[in-house]
Short mmCIF file of C-alpha atoms in Angstrom, two decimals:
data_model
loop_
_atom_site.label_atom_id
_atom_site.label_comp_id
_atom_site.label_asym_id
_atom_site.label_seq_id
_atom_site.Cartn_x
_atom_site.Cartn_y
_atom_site.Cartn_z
CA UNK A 22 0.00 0.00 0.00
CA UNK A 23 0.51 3.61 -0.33
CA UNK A 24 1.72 4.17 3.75
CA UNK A 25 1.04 1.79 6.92
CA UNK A 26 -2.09 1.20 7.35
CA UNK A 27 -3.88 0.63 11.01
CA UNK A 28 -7.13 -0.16 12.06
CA UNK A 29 -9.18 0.62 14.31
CA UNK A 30 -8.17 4.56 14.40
CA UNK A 31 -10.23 4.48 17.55
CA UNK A 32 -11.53 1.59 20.04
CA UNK A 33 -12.97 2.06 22.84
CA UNK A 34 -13.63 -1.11 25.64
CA UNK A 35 -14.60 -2.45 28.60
CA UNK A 36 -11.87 -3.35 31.59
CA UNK A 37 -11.29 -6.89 30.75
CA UNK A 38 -12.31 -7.38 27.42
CA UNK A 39 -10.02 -8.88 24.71
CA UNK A 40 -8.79 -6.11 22.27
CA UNK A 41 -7.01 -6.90 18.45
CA UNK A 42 -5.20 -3.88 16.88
CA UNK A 43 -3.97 -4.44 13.27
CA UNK A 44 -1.29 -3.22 10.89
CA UNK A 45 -1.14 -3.33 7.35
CA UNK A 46 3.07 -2.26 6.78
CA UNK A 47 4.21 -0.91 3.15
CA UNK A 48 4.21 -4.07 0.78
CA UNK A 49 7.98 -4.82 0.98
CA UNK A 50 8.59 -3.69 4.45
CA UNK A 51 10.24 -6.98 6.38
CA UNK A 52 10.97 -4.82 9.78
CA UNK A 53 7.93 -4.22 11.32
CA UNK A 54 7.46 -2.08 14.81
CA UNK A 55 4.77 -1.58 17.54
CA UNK A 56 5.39 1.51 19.73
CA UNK A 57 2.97 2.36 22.17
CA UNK A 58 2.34 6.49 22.55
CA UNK A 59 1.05 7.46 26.46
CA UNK A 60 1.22 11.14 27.43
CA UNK A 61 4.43 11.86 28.77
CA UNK A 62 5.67 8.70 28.48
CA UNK A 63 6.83 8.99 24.34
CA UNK A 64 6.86 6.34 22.43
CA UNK A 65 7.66 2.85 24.49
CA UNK A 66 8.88 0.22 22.02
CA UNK A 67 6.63 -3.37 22.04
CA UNK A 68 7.79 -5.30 19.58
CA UNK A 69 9.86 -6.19 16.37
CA UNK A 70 9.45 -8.66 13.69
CA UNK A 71 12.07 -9.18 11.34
CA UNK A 72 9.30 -11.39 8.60
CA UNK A 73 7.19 -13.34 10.81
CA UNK A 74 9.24 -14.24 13.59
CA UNK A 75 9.78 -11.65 16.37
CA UNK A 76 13.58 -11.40 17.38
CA UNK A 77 12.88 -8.90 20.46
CA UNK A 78 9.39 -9.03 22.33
CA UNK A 79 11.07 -7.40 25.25
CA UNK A 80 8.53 -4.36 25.49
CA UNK A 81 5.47 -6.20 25.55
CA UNK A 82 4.47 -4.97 28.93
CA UNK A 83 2.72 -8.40 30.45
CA UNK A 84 1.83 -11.37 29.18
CA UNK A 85 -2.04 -10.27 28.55
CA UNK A 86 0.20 -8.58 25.66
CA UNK A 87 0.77 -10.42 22.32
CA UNK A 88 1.22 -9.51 18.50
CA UNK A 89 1.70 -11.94 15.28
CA UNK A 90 2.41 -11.35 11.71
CA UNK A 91 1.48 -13.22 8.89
CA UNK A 92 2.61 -13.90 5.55
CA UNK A 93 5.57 -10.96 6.33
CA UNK A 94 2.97 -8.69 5.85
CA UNK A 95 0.05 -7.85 8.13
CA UNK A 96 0.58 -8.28 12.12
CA UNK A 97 -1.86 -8.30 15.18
CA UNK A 98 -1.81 -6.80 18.30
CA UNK A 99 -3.68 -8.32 20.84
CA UNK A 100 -3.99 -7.22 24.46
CA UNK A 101 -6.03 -9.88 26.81
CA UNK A 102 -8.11 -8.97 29.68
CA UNK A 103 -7.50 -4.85 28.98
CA UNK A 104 -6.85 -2.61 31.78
CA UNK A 105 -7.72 1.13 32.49
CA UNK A 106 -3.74 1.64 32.06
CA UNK A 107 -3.31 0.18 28.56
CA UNK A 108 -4.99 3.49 27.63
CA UNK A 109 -2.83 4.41 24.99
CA UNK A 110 -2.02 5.25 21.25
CA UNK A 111 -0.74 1.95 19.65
CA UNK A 112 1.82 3.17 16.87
CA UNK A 113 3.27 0.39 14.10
CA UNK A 114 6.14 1.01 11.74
CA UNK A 115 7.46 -0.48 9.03
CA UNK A 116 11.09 -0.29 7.41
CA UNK A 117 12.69 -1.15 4.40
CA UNK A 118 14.84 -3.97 6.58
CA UNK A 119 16.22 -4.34 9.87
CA UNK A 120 18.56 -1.49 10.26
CA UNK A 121 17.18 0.50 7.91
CA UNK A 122 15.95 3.40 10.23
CA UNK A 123 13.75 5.79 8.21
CA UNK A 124 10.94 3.94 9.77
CA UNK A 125 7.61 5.06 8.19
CA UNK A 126 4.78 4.97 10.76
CA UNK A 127 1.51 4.84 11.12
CA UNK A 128 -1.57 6.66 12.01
CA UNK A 129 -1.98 4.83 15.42
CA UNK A 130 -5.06 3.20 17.61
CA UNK A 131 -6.20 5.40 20.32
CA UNK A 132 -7.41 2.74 22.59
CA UNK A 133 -9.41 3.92 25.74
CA UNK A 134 -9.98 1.34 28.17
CA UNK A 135 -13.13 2.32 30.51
CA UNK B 30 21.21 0.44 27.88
CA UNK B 31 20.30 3.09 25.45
CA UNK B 32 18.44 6.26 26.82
CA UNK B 33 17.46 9.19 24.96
CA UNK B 34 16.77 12.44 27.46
CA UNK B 35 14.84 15.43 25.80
CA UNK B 36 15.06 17.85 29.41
CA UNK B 37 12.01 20.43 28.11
CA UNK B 38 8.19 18.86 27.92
CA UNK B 39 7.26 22.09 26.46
CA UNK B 40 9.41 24.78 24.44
CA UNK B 41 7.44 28.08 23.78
CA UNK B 42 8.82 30.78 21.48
CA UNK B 43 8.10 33.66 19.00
CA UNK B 44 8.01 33.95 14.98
CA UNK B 45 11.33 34.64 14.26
CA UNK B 46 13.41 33.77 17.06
CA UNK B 47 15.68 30.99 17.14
CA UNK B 48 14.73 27.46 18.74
CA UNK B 49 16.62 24.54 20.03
CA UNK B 50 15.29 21.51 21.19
CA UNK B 51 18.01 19.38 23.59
CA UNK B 52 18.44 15.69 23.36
CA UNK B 53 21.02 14.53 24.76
CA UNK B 54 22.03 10.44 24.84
CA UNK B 55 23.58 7.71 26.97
CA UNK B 56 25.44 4.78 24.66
CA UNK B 57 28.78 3.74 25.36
CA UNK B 58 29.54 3.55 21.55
CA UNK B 59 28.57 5.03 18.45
CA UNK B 60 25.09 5.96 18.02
CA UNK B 61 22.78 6.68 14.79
CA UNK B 62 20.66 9.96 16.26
CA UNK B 63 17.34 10.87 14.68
CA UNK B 64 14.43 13.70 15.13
CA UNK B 65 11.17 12.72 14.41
CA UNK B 66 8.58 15.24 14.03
CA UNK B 67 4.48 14.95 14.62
CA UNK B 68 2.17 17.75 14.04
CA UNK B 69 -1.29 17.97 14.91
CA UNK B 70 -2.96 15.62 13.88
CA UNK B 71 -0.65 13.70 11.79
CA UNK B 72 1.94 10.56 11.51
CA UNK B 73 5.06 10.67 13.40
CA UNK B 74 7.67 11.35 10.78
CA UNK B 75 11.36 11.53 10.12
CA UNK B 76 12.69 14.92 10.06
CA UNK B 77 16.35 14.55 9.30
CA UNK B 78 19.25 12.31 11.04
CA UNK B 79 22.89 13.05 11.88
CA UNK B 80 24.77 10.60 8.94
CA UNK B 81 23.41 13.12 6.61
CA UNK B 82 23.77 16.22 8.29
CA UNK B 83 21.42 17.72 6.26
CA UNK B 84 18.83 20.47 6.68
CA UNK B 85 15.60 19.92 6.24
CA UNK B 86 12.64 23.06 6.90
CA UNK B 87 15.28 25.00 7.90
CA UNK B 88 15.93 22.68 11.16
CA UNK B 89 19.86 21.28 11.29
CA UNK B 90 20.95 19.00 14.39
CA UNK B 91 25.47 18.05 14.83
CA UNK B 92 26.13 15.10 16.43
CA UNK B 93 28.44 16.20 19.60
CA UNK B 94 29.75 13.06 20.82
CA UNK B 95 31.65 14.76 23.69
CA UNK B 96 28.83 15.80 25.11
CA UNK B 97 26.41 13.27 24.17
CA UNK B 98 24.14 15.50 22.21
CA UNK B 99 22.18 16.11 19.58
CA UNK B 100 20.75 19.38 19.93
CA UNK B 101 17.80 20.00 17.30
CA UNK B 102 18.30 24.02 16.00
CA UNK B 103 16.66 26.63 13.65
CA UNK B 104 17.87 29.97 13.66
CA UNK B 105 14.38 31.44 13.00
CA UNK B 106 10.75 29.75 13.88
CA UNK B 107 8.00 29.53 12.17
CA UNK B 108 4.36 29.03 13.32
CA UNK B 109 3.74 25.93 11.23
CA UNK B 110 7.37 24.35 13.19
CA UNK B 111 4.77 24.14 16.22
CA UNK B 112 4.78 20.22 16.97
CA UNK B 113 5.73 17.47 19.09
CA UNK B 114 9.42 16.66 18.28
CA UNK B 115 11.08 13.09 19.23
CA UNK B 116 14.54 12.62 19.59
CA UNK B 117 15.81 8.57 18.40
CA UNK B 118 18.54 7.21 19.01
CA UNK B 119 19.71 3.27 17.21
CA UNK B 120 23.11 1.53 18.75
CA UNK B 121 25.96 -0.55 17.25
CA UNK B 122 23.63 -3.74 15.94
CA UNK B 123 20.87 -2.73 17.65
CA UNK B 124 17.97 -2.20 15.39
CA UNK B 125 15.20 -0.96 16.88
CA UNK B 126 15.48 2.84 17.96
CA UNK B 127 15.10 4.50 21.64
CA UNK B 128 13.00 7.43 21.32
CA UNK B 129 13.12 10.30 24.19
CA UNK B 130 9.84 11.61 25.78
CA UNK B 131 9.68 14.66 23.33
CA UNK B 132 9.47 18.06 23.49
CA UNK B 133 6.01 20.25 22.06
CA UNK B 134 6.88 23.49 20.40
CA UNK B 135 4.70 25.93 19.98
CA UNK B 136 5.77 28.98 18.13
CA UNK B 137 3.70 31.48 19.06
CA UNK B 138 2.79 34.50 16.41
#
């Protein structure tokens, strides 16, 4: 596609419900990046994939956290059992390859967890 | 352990004046530093990084290695600079980048 693509732009849920944030990355991309935003926190890395396998999951915050990708294209964020503190803007990224830094992001997930 | 520290949450000054955003950086080797710009309402982008040392709206940012900084400057604002900037910083084989809290301009008229 034209730019990274995520969906929802906006989701708000119910403390404990199961949430799935998705990102299309720029056909190509094989790096792909979740960043979450929180105000005054900046952007916290989550999680790279290199293709589909994820070489560095050390941001995920719990285990209630998880993300996939598929076919080195699309990946899935999914965050189990949500909590009033995983209020956030969910950013993804994609990159030409793994050191290649001009990252090109996308337009994020607000998610509000009430 | 990579850290990126921008000191100022908020930087407010006039058309015309000169601005300078601080980042400054903890890596114990040599370091790829970035500055990502968002403005309202938009996608966090790249606005220039240090291996190019290039200028781009009028922005430039050096590399000073002895004092672990990469100070973001533009010798005259401009209304439209008003955004939140993000400093980045990428280590030896690391590749993901470290991003600092960031700092919002607002360049008042």
């Amino acid at each position: 596609g034209a730019g990274v693509s995520q969906s929802p732009s906006n989701k708000v849920t119910e403390k404990g419900k199961d949430v799935e944030l998705r990102c299309d990355p720029i056909s190509g991309h094989t790096a792909l990046y979740w960043y979450r935003q929180s105000l005054g926190q900046g952007l916290e890395f989550l999680i790279y994939f290199q293709g589909n396998s994820a070489p560095d999951k050390s941001g995920l915050p719990s285990d209630r956290f998880s993300a996939e990708r598929t076919g080195g294209s699309v990946s899935t964020l999914t965050i189990q059992r949500t909590q009033q503190e995983d209020s956030a803007v969910y950013l993804c990224a994609s990159s030409p390859g793994a050191r290649n830094y001009g990252y090109t992001f996308g337009s994020g997930t607000r998610l509000t967890v009430v | 352990a990579q850290r990126v520290t921008q000191p100022e949450k908020l930087l407010s000054v006039f058309k015309g004046a000169p601005v300078e955003l601080k980042c400054n950086y903890s890596y114990s080797g040599s370091p790829e530093l970035f500055w990502y710009v968002q403005y309202s309402r938009q996608r966090l982008q790249l606005l220039l990084r240090h291996i190019s040392r290039e200028s781009i709206k009028g922005f430039t940012a050096d590399l000073n290695k002895g004092e672990t900084s990469f100070h973001l400057k533009k010798p005259f604002a401009q209304e439209e600079d008003s955004a939140m900037y993000y400093c980045a910083l990428v280590g030896g084989s690391n590749y993901k980048l470290t991003f600092g809290k960031g700092t919002l301009l607002t360049v008042n008229p």
